[in-house]
Amino acid sequence: MAAWSERLAGVRGVLLDISGVLHDSGEGGGVPIPGSVEALARLKRSQLKVRFCTNESQKSRGDLVGLLRHMGFDISEDEVTAPAPATCLILKERGLRPHLLIHDGIRSEFAQIDTSNPNCVVIADAGESFSYQNMNKAFQVLMELDNPVLISLGKGRYYKETSGLMLDVGAYTKALEYACGIKAEVVGKPAPGYFQSALQEMGVESHEAIMIGDDIVGDVGGAQRCGMRALQVRTGKFRCRGRDRLGIEPGAEGAHPTPVCSPTSQPNGPGLPWTPSPASPWRPHGCCGDCI
Amino acid sequence: MAARRALKAVLVDLNGTLHIEDAAVPGAQEALKRLRGTSVMVRFVTNTTKESKQDLLERLKKLEFDISEDEIFTSLTAARNLVEQKQVRPMLLVDDRALPDFKGIQTSDPNAVVIGLAPEHFHYQILNQAFRLLLDGAPLIAIHKARYYKRKDGLALGPGPFVMALEYATDTKATVVGKPEKTFFLEALRGTGCEPEEAVMIGDDCRDDVGGAQNVGMLGILVKTGKYRAADEEKINPPPYLTCESFPHAVDHILRHLL
């Protein structure tokens, strides 16, 4: 197995997932993941460029950043790539007027968008607002359209909150796809365009970047398909069973498995703050070994 | 044509075949009497997620059909049988009116999920509960996967989309128990002691009734009542064994050619 320094050679920028990496959301705003505040601070002090790449679509960017700063994270709005602002650009470009199936917490992101006489549906992580009635209304809108367009902010299966695992937007998007016989357009990870725009903002090429996330499909798989390296953390929604079943082999070049580790770490000079602690070395399959 | 074994059982669809909503198909009661005069066993089968056997029986009795409860087999019965077979305790996401068909089944501390058309249960909290059970390995049993149905105020989401949502979120597959699944027909025949090759299905839905039955080795008779539309018989391959006007015509054919 190649040494860390080899495997991380040429990394100039780090894309960080937020939920499951920095914090777990939940009641009262959620909790920071132990060690993450300090780890982010060390990362920012290093030579590496840092950007946040999230699929968060229940809270506005402003609310999310406010929450994280309150926990002590060094983060600002212009460092965050989030799906709602990206969606608004697309809606404006294509003259789309959306019926919004969203959580109220994100409505402010769509304040400048014309929602009259909708000619498409935008679905995000609506959480409690995913009632049968709201789903049915979105379904009926799509069925009335000659050219039904469904835009989904991410397509995650589930995420972790402090109370446990929660159904994510992807499940509800699948429901509407099946009901209407259509395919949604995804804005957010793992769509390549989404990663590309984050890399562009950061001023780094994909081969010079590494993505850190808890979602094997959305974060790791998606990043690797864009030519980035990726690192999976064992926090948030990470589950060993899920990874094997989905058959994603971490390691963009095939020979280099993505290391799996926890964010608490030893300082490692110019390298990443997230390195495997001696107590739990990563294995070739990138699995923690405890659950095999 | 290969020699078939003697006909021993007839499965009859309900709504659209024996009756259309609250009116019997003309001549159906009499045709049923004639069928009962033979040695064949008769079973009445339907995909329902919200009518208990009692409800169905009451309607049929009002229309003067001579039928007993244990001759009725529904997709709810199929779900119940599967739950009993697997010896699981289901979280029941079904219409309240369907609950009588699950009487006696333990539902506390659930380790399975049964899902039918139940809009009142499809809100986030409940689906999330179901999702967590499934993620822990509980089996998912779907009464059927209809995409949508017709309501007074237009189209409305069926159970299918919510089954898909749970399948996607947990990366598992539901066991679907209603027509046209093979298990539905096999289960319906189980009580008769007959093999599929010794049975005939009569129904108005080409894919779900006839196609499903023929897929399991039965003969299928398509009747041109209920939801039948011209040229429906061309939609399945192989085509129906017989396409005829209505249930009484189907019974005529059986008495004349299959017994």
Coordinates of C-alpha atoms in Angstrom, one line a residue:
Chain A
M1 CA 0.0 0.0 0.0
A2 CA 1.4 3.3 -1.1
A3 CA 2.3 5.9 1.5
W4 CA 0.0 8.7 2.4
S5 CA 2.3 11.3 0.9
E6 CA 2.2 9.5 -2.5
R7 CA -1.5 9.2 -2.5
L8 CA -2.0 12.8 -1.6
A9 CA 0.6 14.2 -4.0
G10 CA -0.5 17.3 -5.8
V11 CA -3.5 18.0 -3.7
R12 CA -4.0 21.8 -3.6
G13 CA -7.7 22.0 -2.7
V14 CA -10.2 20.3 -0.4
L15 CA -13.9 20.1 -0.9
L16 CA -15.7 19.5 2.3
D17 CA -19.2 18.0 2.7
I18 CA -21.0 19.6 5.6
S19 CA -23.7 17.3 7.1
G20 CA -22.1 14.2 8.5
V21 CA -18.6 15.6 8.3
L22 CA -18.7 18.9 10.2
H23 CA -21.9 18.3 12.1
D24 CA -25.0 16.2 12.5
S25 CA -28.2 18.3 12.1
G26 CA -31.1 17.8 14.5
E27 CA -33.1 19.4 17.3
G28 CA -31.8 22.8 18.3
G29 CA -29.6 23.0 15.2
G30 CA -27.7 19.8 15.8
V31 CA -24.2 19.1 17.2
P32 CA -20.7 19.4 15.8
I33 CA -18.9 16.2 15.2
P34 CA -16.1 15.8 17.8
G35 CA -12.8 17.3 16.6
S36 CA -14.2 18.8 13.4
V37 CA -14.0 22.5 14.5
E38 CA -10.3 22.1 15.3
A39 CA -9.6 20.1 12.2
L40 CA -11.2 22.7 10.0
A41 CA -9.2 25.4 11.7
R42 CA -6.0 23.5 11.0
L43 CA -7.0 23.0 7.4
K44 CA -7.6 26.7 7.0
R45 CA -4.1 27.4 8.4
S46 CA -2.5 25.1 5.9
Q47 CA -1.6 25.9 2.3
L48 CA -4.6 24.1 1.0
K49 CA -7.6 25.9 -0.6
V50 CA -10.9 25.0 1.2
R51 CA -14.5 25.1 -0.1
F52 CA -17.7 23.6 1.2
C53 CA -19.8 21.5 -1.2
T54 CA -23.1 20.6 0.3
N55 CA -26.5 19.2 -0.8
E56 CA -28.2 20.8 2.2
S57 CA -31.6 21.9 1.0
Q58 CA -33.7 22.3 4.1
K59 CA -31.9 25.4 5.3
S60 CA -30.9 28.5 3.4
R61 CA -27.1 29.0 2.9
G62 CA -27.3 32.0 5.3
D63 CA -29.0 30.0 8.0
L64 CA -26.7 27.0 7.6
V65 CA -23.5 29.1 7.8
G66 CA -24.9 31.0 10.8
L67 CA -25.6 27.7 12.6
L68 CA -22.1 26.4 11.9
R69 CA -20.4 29.7 12.9
H70 CA -22.3 29.5 16.2
M71 CA -20.7 26.0 16.7
G72 CA -17.3 27.6 16.2
F73 CA -16.6 26.6 12.5
D74 CA -14.6 29.0 10.4
I75 CA -17.0 29.3 7.4
S76 CA -18.6 32.0 5.4
E77 CA -21.4 32.1 2.8
D78 CA -19.2 32.7 -0.2
E79 CA -17.2 29.6 0.6
V80 CA -20.2 27.4 0.2
T81 CA -21.5 25.7 -3.0
A82 CA -25.2 24.8 -2.2
P83 CA -27.9 23.5 -4.5
A84 CA -30.7 26.1 -4.1
P85 CA -28.6 29.0 -5.5
A86 CA -27.4 26.7 -8.3
T87 CA -31.0 25.8 -9.1
C88 CA -32.1 29.4 -9.3
L89 CA -29.4 30.1 -11.9
I90 CA -30.8 27.2 -14.0
L91 CA -34.4 28.3 -13.6
K92 CA -33.6 31.8 -14.8
E93 CA -31.5 30.5 -17.7
R94 CA -34.2 28.3 -19.0
G95 CA -37.2 30.4 -18.2
L96 CA -38.6 27.9 -15.8
R97 CA -41.3 28.8 -13.2
P98 CA -41.3 26.2 -10.5
H99 CA -43.9 24.6 -8.3
L100 CA -41.8 24.3 -5.1
L101 CA -41.9 21.1 -3.1
I102 CA -39.6 22.4 -0.4
H103 CA -39.1 23.1 3.3
D104 CA -40.1 26.7 4.4
G105 CA -36.5 27.1 5.7
I106 CA -35.2 27.4 2.1
R107 CA -38.0 29.5 0.6
S108 CA -35.9 32.7 0.9
E109 CA -33.4 31.3 -1.6
F110 CA -36.2 31.4 -4.2
A111 CA -37.4 34.9 -3.4
Q112 CA -36.3 36.3 -6.8
I113 CA -38.0 33.4 -8.8
D114 CA -41.3 33.7 -10.6
T115 CA -43.5 30.9 -9.3
S116 CA -46.7 31.9 -11.0
N117 CA -48.3 29.5 -13.5
P118 CA -45.6 26.8 -12.9
N119 CA -44.1 24.9 -15.8
C120 CA -41.9 22.6 -13.7
V121 CA -41.5 21.2 -10.2
V122 CA -38.5 21.8 -8.0
I123 CA -38.1 19.2 -5.2
A124 CA -35.7 19.6 -2.3
D125 CA -35.4 18.0 1.2
A126 CA -38.8 19.1 2.4
G127 CA -38.6 17.0 5.5
E128 CA -41.9 17.2 7.4
S129 CA -43.4 19.0 4.5
F130 CA -43.4 15.7 2.5
S131 CA -47.0 15.1 3.3
Y132 CA -49.2 13.0 0.9
Q133 CA -51.1 16.2 0.0
N134 CA -47.9 18.1 -0.9
M135 CA -46.5 15.2 -2.9
N136 CA -49.9 14.8 -4.7
K137 CA -50.0 18.5 -5.6
A138 CA -46.5 18.3 -7.2
F139 CA -47.6 15.1 -9.0
Q140 CA -50.7 16.7 -10.3
V141 CA -48.7 19.7 -11.6
L142 CA -46.3 17.4 -13.5
M143 CA -49.2 15.4 -15.0
E144 CA -50.8 18.5 -16.4
L145 CA -47.6 19.6 -18.2
D146 CA -47.0 18.6 -21.9
N147 CA -43.3 18.7 -21.1
P148 CA -42.9 17.8 -17.4
V149 CA -39.6 18.9 -15.9
L150 CA -38.6 17.8 -12.4
I151 CA -35.5 19.3 -10.8
S152 CA -34.2 17.6 -7.7
L153 CA -31.8 19.2 -5.3
G154 CA -29.6 16.2 -4.8
K155 CA -30.9 12.6 -4.8
G156 CA -29.6 11.3 -1.5
R157 CA -31.2 8.3 0.0
Y158 CA -30.9 9.3 3.6
Y159 CA -28.9 11.4 6.0
K160 CA -28.1 11.4 9.7
E161 CA -29.7 13.6 12.3
T162 CA -29.1 13.4 16.0
S163 CA -32.3 11.4 16.4
G164 CA -31.3 8.9 13.8
L165 CA -31.4 8.3 10.0
M166 CA -33.8 10.4 7.9
L167 CA -35.3 9.8 4.5
D168 CA -33.8 12.3 2.1
V169 CA -35.1 14.0 -1.1
G170 CA -33.9 11.2 -3.4
A171 CA -36.6 8.8 -2.1
Y172 CA -39.3 11.3 -2.8
T173 CA -37.9 12.2 -6.2
K174 CA -38.0 8.5 -7.1
A175 CA -41.6 8.4 -6.1
L176 CA -42.5 11.3 -8.5
E177 CA -40.3 9.8 -11.3
Y178 CA -42.2 6.5 -11.0
A179 CA -45.6 8.1 -10.7
C180 CA -45.2 10.3 -13.8
G181 CA -42.9 8.0 -15.8
I182 CA -40.2 10.7 -16.1
K183 CA -36.6 11.3 -15.0
A184 CA -35.5 14.1 -12.7
E185 CA -32.6 16.4 -13.4
V186 CA -30.3 16.5 -10.4
V187 CA -28.7 19.7 -9.1
G188 CA -26.2 18.8 -6.5
K189 CA -23.8 16.0 -5.7
P190 CA -23.1 13.6 -7.5
A191 CA -23.9 15.6 -10.7
P192 CA -20.5 16.4 -12.3
G193 CA -21.5 19.9 -13.2
Y194 CA -22.0 20.7 -9.5
F195 CA -18.5 19.5 -8.5
Q196 CA -17.1 21.4 -11.5
S197 CA -18.6 24.6 -10.4
A198 CA -17.3 24.2 -6.9
L199 CA -13.8 23.5 -8.3
Q200 CA -14.1 26.5 -10.5
E201 CA -15.0 28.7 -7.5
M202 CA -12.0 27.3 -5.7
G203 CA -9.6 27.8 -8.6
V204 CA -8.4 24.2 -8.6
E205 CA -8.4 21.4 -11.2
S206 CA -10.1 18.1 -10.4
H207 CA -6.8 16.1 -10.3
E208 CA -5.6 18.6 -7.7
A209 CA -8.6 18.3 -5.4
I210 CA -9.9 15.8 -2.8
M211 CA -13.5 15.5 -1.6
I212 CA -14.2 14.6 2.0
G213 CA -17.7 13.2 2.7
D214 CA -19.8 10.6 4.4
D215 CA -22.0 9.6 1.5
I216 CA -20.3 6.8 -0.6
V217 CA -22.5 7.6 -3.7
G218 CA -23.0 11.3 -3.5
D219 CA -19.7 12.4 -2.2
V220 CA -17.1 9.7 -2.8
G221 CA -18.4 8.1 -6.0
G222 CA -19.4 11.4 -7.5
A223 CA -16.1 13.1 -6.8
Q224 CA -14.1 10.2 -8.1
R225 CA -16.1 10.1 -11.4
C226 CA -15.0 13.7 -11.9
G227 CA -11.3 12.9 -11.6
M228 CA -11.0 14.0 -8.0
R229 CA -9.6 11.9 -5.1
A230 CA -12.1 11.2 -2.3
L231 CA -12.0 10.3 1.3
Q232 CA -14.9 8.8 3.2
V233 CA -15.4 9.5 6.9
R234 CA -16.9 7.1 9.3
T235 CA -19.3 9.7 10.8
G236 CA -22.7 10.9 9.7
K237 CA -24.6 8.4 7.6
F238 CA -21.6 6.1 7.0
R239 CA -22.6 2.4 7.2
C240 CA -20.3 -0.5 6.2
R241 CA -23.2 -2.6 4.9
G242 CA -24.4 0.1 2.6
R243 CA -21.1 0.5 0.9
D244 CA -20.6 -3.1 0.0
R245 CA -24.0 -3.5 -1.4
L246 CA -23.7 -0.5 -3.7
G247 CA -20.4 -1.9 -5.0
I248 CA -18.6 1.3 -5.2
E249 CA -14.9 0.7 -5.1
P250 CA -13.3 3.8 -3.6
G251 CA -10.2 4.9 -5.4
A252 CA -10.4 6.7 -8.7
E253 CA -7.4 5.0 -10.3
G254 CA -8.6 1.6 -9.2
A255 CA -5.5 0.7 -7.4
H256 CA -5.8 3.2 -4.6
P257 CA -8.6 2.6 -2.2
T258 CA -10.1 5.6 -0.6
P259 CA -9.0 5.7 3.0
V260 CA -11.6 5.7 5.7
C261 CA -10.9 7.5 8.9
S262 CA -12.4 9.6 11.6
P263 CA -11.8 13.3 11.8
T264 CA -10.0 13.3 15.0
S265 CA -6.3 13.1 14.1
Q266 CA -2.7 13.8 14.7
P267 CA -1.2 17.0 13.2
N268 CA 0.6 16.0 10.1
G269 CA 2.5 19.0 8.9
P270 CA 1.5 20.2 5.5
G271 CA -0.7 17.1 4.9
L272 CA -4.4 16.8 5.6
P273 CA -5.5 17.1 9.2
W274 CA -7.6 14.0 8.6
T275 CA -5.2 11.1 8.8
P276 CA -5.9 7.7 10.3
S277 CA -5.3 7.7 14.0
P278 CA -2.9 4.9 15.0
A279 CA -5.7 3.1 16.8
S280 CA -7.7 2.4 13.7
P281 CA -5.5 2.0 10.6
W282 CA -7.5 1.9 7.4
R283 CA -7.6 -1.4 5.4
P284 CA -7.2 -1.9 1.6
H285 CA -11.0 -1.9 1.1
G286 CA -11.2 1.4 2.9
C287 CA -13.4 -0.3 5.5
C288 CA -12.9 0.1 9.2
G289 CA -12.5 -3.6 9.7
D290 CA -14.7 -3.6 12.8
C291 CA -17.7 -4.5 10.8
I292 CA -16.4 -7.2 8.4
Chain B
M1 CA -52.1 -28.1 -28.7
A2 CA -50.6 -30.1 -25.8
A3 CA -53.1 -32.1 -23.8
R4 CA -54.2 -30.3 -20.7
R5 CA -55.1 -31.9 -17.5
A6 CA -58.8 -31.8 -16.6
L7 CA -60.2 -28.5 -15.4
K8 CA -60.5 -28.5 -11.6
A9 CA -60.7 -24.8 -10.6
V10 CA -62.0 -21.5 -11.9
L11 CA -60.8 -18.1 -10.6
V12 CA -63.1 -15.2 -11.2
D13 CA -62.2 -11.5 -10.9
L14 CA -64.8 -9.5 -9.2
N15 CA -65.2 -5.8 -10.2
G16 CA -65.5 -5.6 -13.9
T17 CA -66.1 -9.3 -14.4
L18 CA -68.8 -10.5 -12.1
H19 CA -70.2 -7.1 -11.4
I20 CA -69.6 -3.5 -12.5
E21 CA -69.6 -1.4 -9.3
D22 CA -73.0 -1.9 -7.7
A23 CA -74.7 -3.7 -10.6
A24 CA -74.3 -7.4 -11.5
V25 CA -73.2 -8.3 -15.1
P26 CA -76.4 -9.4 -16.8
G27 CA -76.9 -13.2 -16.4
A28 CA -73.9 -13.5 -14.1
Q29 CA -75.8 -14.9 -11.1
E30 CA -77.3 -17.7 -13.2
A31 CA -74.0 -18.5 -14.9
L32 CA -72.4 -18.9 -11.5
K33 CA -75.1 -21.3 -10.5
R34 CA -74.4 -23.4 -13.6
L35 CA -70.7 -23.4 -12.9
R36 CA -71.4 -24.6 -9.4
G37 CA -73.4 -27.5 -10.8
T38 CA -70.1 -29.0 -12.0
S39 CA -67.2 -30.5 -10.0
V40 CA -65.0 -27.4 -10.3
M41 CA -63.9 -25.4 -7.3
V42 CA -64.5 -21.7 -7.7
R43 CA -62.5 -18.8 -6.2
F44 CA -63.2 -15.1 -6.4
V45 CA -60.0 -13.0 -6.6
T46 CA -59.3 -9.2 -6.5
N47 CA -56.6 -6.6 -6.0
T48 CA -57.9 -4.4 -3.3
T49 CA -56.1 -2.5 -0.6
K50 CA -59.1 -1.1 1.3
E51 CA -62.0 -3.5 1.2
S52 CA -62.0 -6.3 3.7
K53 CA -63.5 -9.7 2.7
Q54 CA -66.6 -8.8 4.8
D55 CA -67.2 -5.6 2.7
L56 CA -66.8 -7.6 -0.6
L57 CA -69.1 -10.3 0.6
E58 CA -71.8 -7.9 1.7
R59 CA -71.8 -6.3 -1.8
L60 CA -71.9 -9.6 -3.6
K61 CA -74.8 -10.9 -1.4
K62 CA -76.8 -7.7 -2.1
L63 CA -76.3 -8.5 -5.8
E64 CA -77.7 -12.0 -5.1
F65 CA -74.5 -13.9 -5.8
D66 CA -74.2 -17.1 -3.8
I67 CA -70.7 -16.9 -2.4
S68 CA -69.0 -17.7 0.9
E69 CA -66.3 -15.8 2.6
D70 CA -63.6 -18.5 2.3
E71 CA -64.0 -18.5 -1.5
I72 CA -62.8 -14.9 -1.7
F73 CA -59.1 -14.3 -2.1
T74 CA -57.7 -10.7 -2.2
S75 CA -54.4 -9.1 -2.3
L76 CA -54.9 -8.3 1.3
T77 CA -55.3 -12.0 2.0
A78 CA -52.1 -12.6 0.0
A79 CA -50.3 -10.1 2.2
R80 CA -51.7 -11.7 5.4
N81 CA -50.6 -15.2 4.2
L82 CA -47.1 -14.0 3.5
V83 CA -46.9 -12.3 6.9
E84 CA -48.0 -15.6 8.6
Q85 CA -45.6 -17.6 6.5
K86 CA -42.6 -15.4 7.3
Q87 CA -43.8 -15.2 11.0
V88 CA -43.2 -11.5 11.1
R89 CA -44.9 -8.7 13.1
P90 CA -45.9 -6.1 10.5
M91 CA -46.1 -2.3 10.7
L92 CA -49.4 -2.0 8.7
L93 CA -49.5 1.0 6.4
V94 CA -53.0 0.1 5.1
D95 CA -56.4 1.8 5.0
D96 CA -58.3 1.3 8.3
R97 CA -61.0 -0.5 6.4
A98 CA -58.5 -3.2 5.5
L99 CA -57.6 -3.9 9.1
P100 CA -60.2 -6.6 9.7
D101 CA -58.3 -8.8 7.3
F102 CA -55.3 -8.7 9.6
K103 CA -57.2 -9.6 12.7
G104 CA -55.1 -11.8 15.0
I105 CA -51.8 -10.7 13.5
Q106 CA -49.4 -9.3 16.0
T107 CA -48.3 -5.7 15.2
S108 CA -46.5 -4.5 18.2
D109 CA -42.7 -4.3 18.1
P110 CA -42.9 -4.6 14.3
N111 CA -40.1 -6.3 12.2
A112 CA -41.8 -6.0 8.8
V113 CA -43.6 -3.4 6.8
V114 CA -46.9 -4.0 4.8
I115 CA -47.8 -1.2 2.5
G116 CA -51.1 -0.6 0.6
L117 CA -52.9 2.5 -0.5
A118 CA -53.1 4.6 2.7
P119 CA -52.8 8.3 2.1
E120 CA -53.4 9.0 5.7
H121 CA -50.3 7.1 6.7
F122 CA -48.0 8.5 4.0
H123 CA -46.7 11.4 5.9
Y124 CA -43.0 11.9 6.6
Q125 CA -42.9 10.7 10.2
I126 CA -44.6 7.4 9.5
L127 CA -42.7 6.7 6.3
N128 CA -39.5 7.5 8.1
Q129 CA -40.4 4.9 10.8
A130 CA -41.0 2.4 8.1
F131 CA -37.7 3.3 6.4
R132 CA -35.7 2.7 9.6
L133 CA -37.3 -0.7 10.1
L134 CA -36.4 -1.7 6.6
L135 CA -32.9 -0.4 6.9
D136 CA -32.5 -2.7 9.9
G137 CA -33.5 -5.7 7.7
A138 CA -37.3 -5.9 8.0
P139 CA -38.9 -7.2 4.8
L140 CA -41.2 -4.9 2.7
I141 CA -44.5 -6.4 1.5
A142 CA -46.4 -4.3 -1.0
I143 CA -50.1 -5.0 -1.7
H144 CA -49.5 -3.7 -5.2
K145 CA -47.5 -1.0 -7.0
A146 CA -50.2 1.1 -8.8
R147 CA -48.8 4.5 -9.8
Y148 CA -52.0 6.4 -9.4
Y149 CA -55.7 6.1 -9.4
K150 CA -58.7 8.2 -10.3
R151 CA -60.3 10.3 -7.6
K152 CA -63.2 12.8 -7.8
D153 CA -60.6 15.7 -7.8
G154 CA -58.4 14.2 -10.4
L155 CA -55.5 11.8 -10.4
A156 CA -54.0 10.8 -7.0
L157 CA -50.7 9.0 -6.1
G158 CA -51.1 5.2 -5.5
P159 CA -49.0 3.1 -3.2
G160 CA -46.5 2.4 -5.9
P161 CA -44.5 5.6 -5.7
F162 CA -44.2 5.3 -1.9
V163 CA -43.0 1.7 -2.3
M164 CA -40.4 2.9 -4.8
A165 CA -39.3 5.6 -2.3
L166 CA -38.7 3.0 0.4
E167 CA -37.0 0.6 -2.0
Y168 CA -34.6 3.4 -3.2
A169 CA -33.8 4.7 0.3
T170 CA -33.0 1.2 1.6
D171 CA -31.6 -0.3 -1.6
T172 CA -34.0 -3.3 -1.2
K173 CA -36.9 -4.8 -3.2
A174 CA -40.5 -5.1 -2.0
T175 CA -42.3 -8.4 -2.4
V176 CA -45.4 -7.5 -4.3
V177 CA -48.4 -9.7 -3.5
G178 CA -51.2 -8.5 -5.7
K179 CA -52.0 -9.4 -9.4
P180 CA -50.3 -9.9 -11.7
E181 CA -47.6 -11.4 -9.5
K182 CA -47.3 -15.2 -9.8
T183 CA -47.5 -15.7 -6.0
F184 CA -51.0 -14.2 -6.0
F185 CA -52.4 -16.8 -8.3
L186 CA -50.5 -19.6 -6.6
E187 CA -51.7 -18.5 -3.2
A188 CA -55.3 -18.3 -4.5
L189 CA -55.1 -21.9 -5.8
R190 CA -53.4 -23.2 -2.6
G191 CA -56.7 -23.8 -0.8
T192 CA -58.1 -25.7 -3.8
G193 CA -55.4 -28.3 -4.0
C194 CA -55.3 -27.7 -7.8
E195 CA -52.2 -27.1 -10.0
P196 CA -52.2 -24.0 -12.3
E197 CA -52.5 -26.3 -15.3
E198 CA -55.8 -27.5 -13.9
A199 CA -57.2 -23.9 -13.6
V200 CA -58.8 -21.1 -15.6
M201 CA -58.8 -17.4 -14.8
I202 CA -61.7 -15.2 -16.0
G203 CA -61.1 -11.4 -15.8
D204 CA -61.5 -8.0 -17.6
D205 CA -57.9 -6.8 -17.1
C206 CA -55.8 -8.3 -19.9
R207 CA -52.4 -7.7 -18.2
D208 CA -53.2 -8.2 -14.6
D209 CA -55.9 -10.9 -14.8
V210 CA -55.2 -12.9 -18.0
G211 CA -51.5 -12.2 -18.5
G212 CA -50.7 -12.8 -14.8
A213 CA -52.6 -16.1 -14.8
Q214 CA -51.2 -17.5 -18.0
N215 CA -47.7 -16.6 -16.8
V216 CA -48.2 -19.1 -14.0
G217 CA -49.6 -21.9 -16.3
M218 CA -53.3 -21.3 -16.1
L219 CA -55.6 -20.7 -19.0
G220 CA -56.9 -17.1 -19.3
I221 CA -60.3 -15.9 -20.5
L222 CA -60.6 -12.2 -21.2
V223 CA -64.1 -10.7 -20.9
K224 CA -65.1 -7.6 -22.7
T225 CA -66.8 -5.9 -19.7
G226 CA -65.4 -3.6 -17.0
K227 CA -62.1 -1.9 -18.0
Y228 CA -61.8 -3.9 -21.2
R229 CA -60.9 -1.7 -24.3
A230 CA -60.9 -2.8 -27.9
A231 CA -57.7 -4.7 -28.9
D232 CA -56.6 -5.2 -25.3
E233 CA -56.1 -8.9 -26.2
E234 CA -53.3 -7.9 -28.4
K235 CA -51.3 -6.4 -25.5
I236 CA -50.1 -9.7 -24.1
N237 CA -48.0 -12.5 -25.5
P238 CA -49.1 -15.2 -25.6
P239 CA -52.6 -13.8 -26.3
P240 CA -55.6 -14.9 -24.0
Y241 CA -56.7 -18.5 -24.5
L242 CA -60.1 -17.0 -25.2
T243 CA -61.6 -13.5 -25.5
C244 CA -65.4 -13.4 -25.1
E245 CA -68.3 -11.1 -24.4
S246 CA -68.8 -11.6 -20.7
F247 CA -68.7 -13.9 -17.7
P248 CA -71.8 -15.9 -18.8
H249 CA -70.2 -16.5 -22.2
A250 CA -67.0 -17.6 -20.5
V251 CA -68.9 -20.1 -18.3
D252 CA -70.7 -21.4 -21.5
H253 CA -67.3 -22.1 -23.1
I254 CA -66.0 -23.8 -20.0
L255 CA -69.0 -26.1 -19.7
R256 CA -68.9 -26.9 -23.4
H257 CA -65.2 -27.3 -24.0
L258 CA -63.2 -27.7 -20.9
L259 CA -65.1 -30.2 -18.8

